[in-house]
Amino acid sequence: MKEFKGQLISKGFKVAIVVSRFNNFITEKLLDGAKDALMRSGSKEEEIDVVRVPGAFEIPLVAKRLLLSKKYQAVICLAAIIRGETPHFDFIAAEVSKGIAQLNLEFALPVTYGIITADNTDQAIERAGNKMGNKGFQAAQSAIELLNLFTDANI
C-alpha cells in the first residue's frame, strides 16, 4: 500500500498571492506570513507574484484570471472580512468562500483560503499573528503541501 503526503518544499513552484487592500493593517500581516512560509520552504522571490485587489469580493475573479493565464501552479488568497453593523459581512464572506472553493474544483489546482472572517478587529488581529498563528502563513503552507502531494502522487 502506498501512502502519499505532501512536503513543505516550495522550490520551483510559481505562486501568486492575491491580497485585499481593504483592512490593510491586517492583510499586510497575512501577506508577510504567506511570503515567509514560501521563502522558508525554498521559494525564490522571482517565483512569487503579489497581486493587490480592492477588497475580498474581487479575489475570486482575479484568482481565476491568474489561473487562466497558466503562469501559476497555485494561488493564495488573503483578506480580512470583519463583521460590521449590517449583513454585508455575511454576503461577502459567503460569496468569497464559495468562489474560492469553485476555483479549486474548476482548475484542480490549489487556491488556498487565507481569508480571516472575524466578529471584530481584535479577533482579526489575533488571526494575523506571527508564524503558525498567521492565516497567511497557513494558507501558503497548504498550497505548498498540495503542490507536492499532486507531484509525488502523480495526480
mmCIF file of C-alpha atoms in Angstrom:
data_model
loop_
_atom_site.group_PDB
_atom_site.id
_atom_site.type_symbol
_atom_site.label_atom_id
_atom_site.label_comp_id
_atom_site.label_asym_id
_atom_site.label_seq_id
_atom_site.Cartn_x
_atom_site.Cartn_y
_atom_site.Cartn_z
ATOM 1 C CA MET A 1 0.000 0.000 0.000
ATOM 2 C CA LYS A 2 1.325 3.436 -0.927
ATOM 3 C CA GLU A 3 0.720 6.500 1.164
ATOM 4 C CA PHE A 4 1.250 9.996 -0.155
ATOM 5 C CA LYS A 5 1.883 13.052 1.965
ATOM 6 C CA GLY A 6 2.779 16.495 0.687
ATOM 7 C CA GLN A 7 6.036 18.015 1.857
ATOM 8 C CA LEU A 8 6.725 21.654 2.676
ATOM 9 C CA ILE A 9 9.247 22.221 -0.111
ATOM 10 C CA SER A 10 8.309 25.020 -2.499
ATOM 11 C CA LYS A 11 11.307 25.156 -4.822
ATOM 12 C CA GLY A 12 10.336 25.562 -8.442
ATOM 13 C CA PHE A 13 6.638 26.292 -7.963
ATOM 14 C CA LYS A 14 5.276 29.546 -9.410
ATOM 15 C CA VAL A 15 2.752 31.002 -6.952
ATOM 16 C CA ALA A 16 0.509 34.075 -6.979
ATOM 17 C CA ILE A 17 -0.717 35.756 -3.821
ATOM 18 C CA VAL A 18 -3.921 37.779 -4.179
ATOM 19 C CA VAL A 19 -4.298 40.181 -1.259
ATOM 20 C CA SER A 20 -7.102 42.591 -0.417
ATOM 21 C CA ARG A 21 -6.181 46.213 0.280
ATOM 22 C CA PHE A 22 -9.252 46.637 2.489
ATOM 23 C CA ASN A 23 -8.264 46.259 6.161
ATOM 24 C CA ASN A 24 -4.644 46.513 5.017
ATOM 25 C CA PHE A 25 -3.343 46.850 8.574
ATOM 26 C CA ILE A 26 -4.300 43.164 8.859
ATOM 27 C CA THR A 27 -3.836 41.938 5.290
ATOM 28 C CA GLU A 28 -0.233 43.175 5.193
ATOM 29 C CA LYS A 29 0.492 40.839 8.124
ATOM 30 C CA LEU A 30 -1.182 37.993 6.231
ATOM 31 C CA LEU A 31 0.949 38.788 3.185
ATOM 32 C CA ASP A 32 4.112 38.826 5.299
ATOM 33 C CA GLY A 33 3.120 35.446 6.733
ATOM 34 C CA ALA A 34 2.469 33.919 3.307
ATOM 35 C CA LYS A 35 5.764 35.188 1.889
ATOM 36 C CA ASP A 36 7.578 33.948 4.998
ATOM 37 C CA ALA A 37 6.131 30.437 4.601
ATOM 38 C CA LEU A 38 7.078 30.317 0.925
ATOM 39 C CA MET A 39 10.614 31.594 1.489
ATOM 40 C CA ARG A 40 11.208 29.239 4.434
ATOM 41 C CA SER A 41 10.122 26.362 2.200
ATOM 42 C CA GLY A 42 12.604 27.253 -0.511
ATOM 43 C CA SER A 43 10.791 29.618 -2.876
ATOM 44 C CA LYS A 44 12.766 32.308 -4.622
ATOM 45 C CA GLU A 45 11.390 35.837 -4.874
ATOM 46 C CA GLU A 46 11.020 35.506 -8.658
ATOM 47 C CA GLU A 47 8.696 32.512 -8.114
ATOM 48 C CA ILE A 48 6.209 34.651 -6.150
ATOM 49 C CA ASP A 49 3.939 37.340 -7.594
ATOM 50 C CA VAL A 50 1.743 39.544 -5.393
ATOM 51 C CA VAL A 51 -1.482 40.967 -6.817
ATOM 52 C CA ARG A 52 -3.373 43.577 -4.799
ATOM 53 C CA VAL A 53 -7.125 43.946 -5.183
ATOM 54 C CA PRO A 54 -9.540 46.496 -3.674
ATOM 55 C CA GLY A 55 -11.402 44.082 -1.403
ATOM 56 C CA ALA A 56 -12.197 40.465 -0.653
ATOM 57 C CA PHE A 57 -15.065 40.293 -3.147
ATOM 58 C CA GLU A 58 -12.659 40.787 -6.075
ATOM 59 C CA ILE A 59 -10.381 37.923 -5.048
ATOM 60 C CA PRO A 60 -12.157 35.020 -6.831
ATOM 61 C CA LEU A 61 -12.306 36.896 -10.149
ATOM 62 C CA VAL A 62 -8.644 37.898 -10.055
ATOM 63 C CA ALA A 63 -7.616 34.410 -8.902
ATOM 64 C CA LYS A 64 -9.499 32.932 -11.857
ATOM 65 C CA ARG A 65 -7.751 35.274 -14.304
ATOM 66 C CA LEU A 66 -4.391 34.283 -12.818
ATOM 67 C CA LEU A 67 -5.216 30.594 -13.217
ATOM 68 C CA LEU A 68 -6.410 31.132 -16.785
ATOM 69 C CA SER A 69 -3.022 32.683 -17.581
ATOM 70 C CA LYS A 70 -1.447 29.266 -16.850
ATOM 71 C CA LYS A 71 1.553 31.038 -15.294
ATOM 72 C CA TYR A 72 0.818 29.819 -11.767
ATOM 73 C CA GLN A 73 0.591 26.441 -10.108
ATOM 74 C CA ALA A 74 -1.169 27.836 -7.031
ATOM 75 C CA VAL A 75 -2.973 30.965 -5.886
ATOM 76 C CA ILE A 76 -3.017 32.049 -2.242
ATOM 77 C CA CYS A 77 -5.989 34.269 -1.338
ATOM 78 C CA LEU A 78 -5.668 36.730 1.560
ATOM 79 C CA ALA A 79 -8.209 39.102 3.094
ATOM 80 C CA ALA A 80 -9.746 40.204 6.374
ATOM 81 C CA ILE A 81 -13.528 40.432 6.484
ATOM 82 C CA ILE A 82 -14.702 41.959 9.760
ATOM 83 C CA ARG A 83 -18.341 41.954 10.834
ATOM 84 C CA GLY A 84 -19.997 45.352 10.940
ATOM 85 C CA GLU A 85 -23.483 46.501 11.827
ATOM 86 C CA THR A 86 -25.125 45.340 8.577
ATOM 87 C CA PRO A 87 -25.473 41.925 6.886
ATOM 88 C CA HIS A 88 -22.793 42.935 4.331
ATOM 89 C CA PHE A 89 -20.240 40.736 6.149
ATOM 90 C CA ASP A 90 -22.358 37.602 5.696
ATOM 91 C CA PHE A 91 -22.831 38.127 1.970
ATOM 92 C CA ILE A 92 -19.187 38.936 1.254
ATOM 93 C CA ALA A 93 -17.783 36.111 3.397
ATOM 94 C CA ALA A 94 -20.121 33.538 1.836
ATOM 95 C CA GLU A 95 -19.504 34.585 -1.772
ATOM 96 C CA VAL A 96 -15.730 34.804 -1.413
ATOM 97 C CA SER A 97 -15.617 31.360 0.205
ATOM 98 C CA LYS A 98 -17.848 29.900 -2.490
ATOM 99 C CA GLY A 99 -15.800 31.496 -5.265
ATOM 100 C CA ILE A 100 -12.515 30.149 -3.938
ATOM 101 C CA ALA A 101 -13.976 26.661 -3.481
ATOM 102 C CA GLN A 102 -15.281 26.678 -7.065
ATOM 103 C CA LEU A 103 -11.854 27.632 -8.417
ATOM 104 C CA ASN A 104 -10.232 24.679 -6.657
ATOM 105 C CA LEU A 105 -12.624 22.293 -8.375
ATOM 106 C CA GLU A 106 -12.665 24.044 -11.752
ATOM 107 C CA PHE A 107 -8.884 24.219 -12.157
ATOM 108 C CA ALA A 108 -7.800 21.263 -9.984
ATOM 109 C CA LEU A 109 -5.012 23.453 -8.618
ATOM 110 C CA PRO A 110 -4.504 24.795 -5.093
ATOM 111 C CA VAL A 111 -6.404 28.022 -4.478
ATOM 112 C CA THR A 112 -5.920 28.392 -0.760
ATOM 113 C CA TYR A 113 -8.050 30.253 1.737
ATOM 114 C CA GLY A 114 -6.203 32.782 3.854
ATOM 115 C CA ILE A 115 -9.346 34.783 4.490
ATOM 116 C CA ILE A 116 -9.954 35.915 8.049
ATOM 117 C CA THR A 117 -13.635 36.218 8.953
ATOM 118 C CA ALA A 118 -13.940 37.814 12.369
ATOM 119 C CA ASP A 119 -16.594 39.403 14.534
ATOM 120 C CA ASN A 120 -14.291 42.280 15.467
ATOM 121 C CA THR A 121 -10.901 43.821 14.808
ATOM 122 C CA ASP A 122 -9.268 42.177 17.827
ATOM 123 C CA GLN A 123 -10.219 38.709 16.571
ATOM 124 C CA ALA A 124 -8.842 39.547 13.128
ATOM 125 C CA ILE A 125 -5.552 40.785 14.573
ATOM 126 C CA GLU A 126 -5.191 37.573 16.614
ATOM 127 C CA ARG A 127 -5.537 35.512 13.427
ATOM 128 C CA ALA A 128 -2.892 37.578 11.639
ATOM 129 C CA GLY A 129 -0.247 36.853 14.272
ATOM 130 C CA ASN A 130 3.250 35.598 13.664
ATOM 131 C CA LYS A 131 4.350 32.266 12.259
ATOM 132 C CA MET A 132 1.836 29.430 12.785
ATOM 133 C CA GLY A 133 -0.804 31.772 14.186
ATOM 134 C CA ASN A 134 -0.904 33.651 10.879
ATOM 135 C CA LYS A 135 -3.638 32.612 8.415
ATOM 136 C CA GLY A 136 -1.492 33.811 5.516
ATOM 137 C CA PHE A 137 1.355 31.554 6.638
ATOM 138 C CA GLN A 138 -1.070 28.633 6.948
ATOM 139 C CA ALA A 139 -2.617 29.253 3.517
ATOM 140 C CA ALA A 140 0.837 29.293 1.900
ATOM 141 C CA GLN A 141 1.796 26.060 3.650
ATOM 142 C CA SER A 142 -1.413 24.434 2.397
ATOM 143 C CA ALA A 143 -0.581 25.462 -1.174
ATOM 144 C CA ILE A 144 2.956 24.080 -0.921
ATOM 145 C CA GLU A 145 1.788 20.821 0.630
ATOM 146 C CA LEU A 146 -0.880 20.281 -2.031
ATOM 147 C CA LEU A 147 1.528 21.041 -4.885
ATOM 148 C CA ASN A 148 3.965 18.472 -3.551
ATOM 149 C CA LEU A 149 1.197 15.939 -2.958
ATOM 150 C CA PHE A 150 -0.008 16.298 -6.546
ATOM 151 C CA THR A 151 3.555 15.938 -7.836
ATOM 152 C CA ASP A 152 4.535 12.998 -5.631
ATOM 153 C CA ALA A 153 1.296 11.084 -6.218
ATOM 154 C CA ASN A 154 1.341 11.994 -9.927
ATOM 155 C CA ILE A 155 -2.260 13.203 -9.764
#
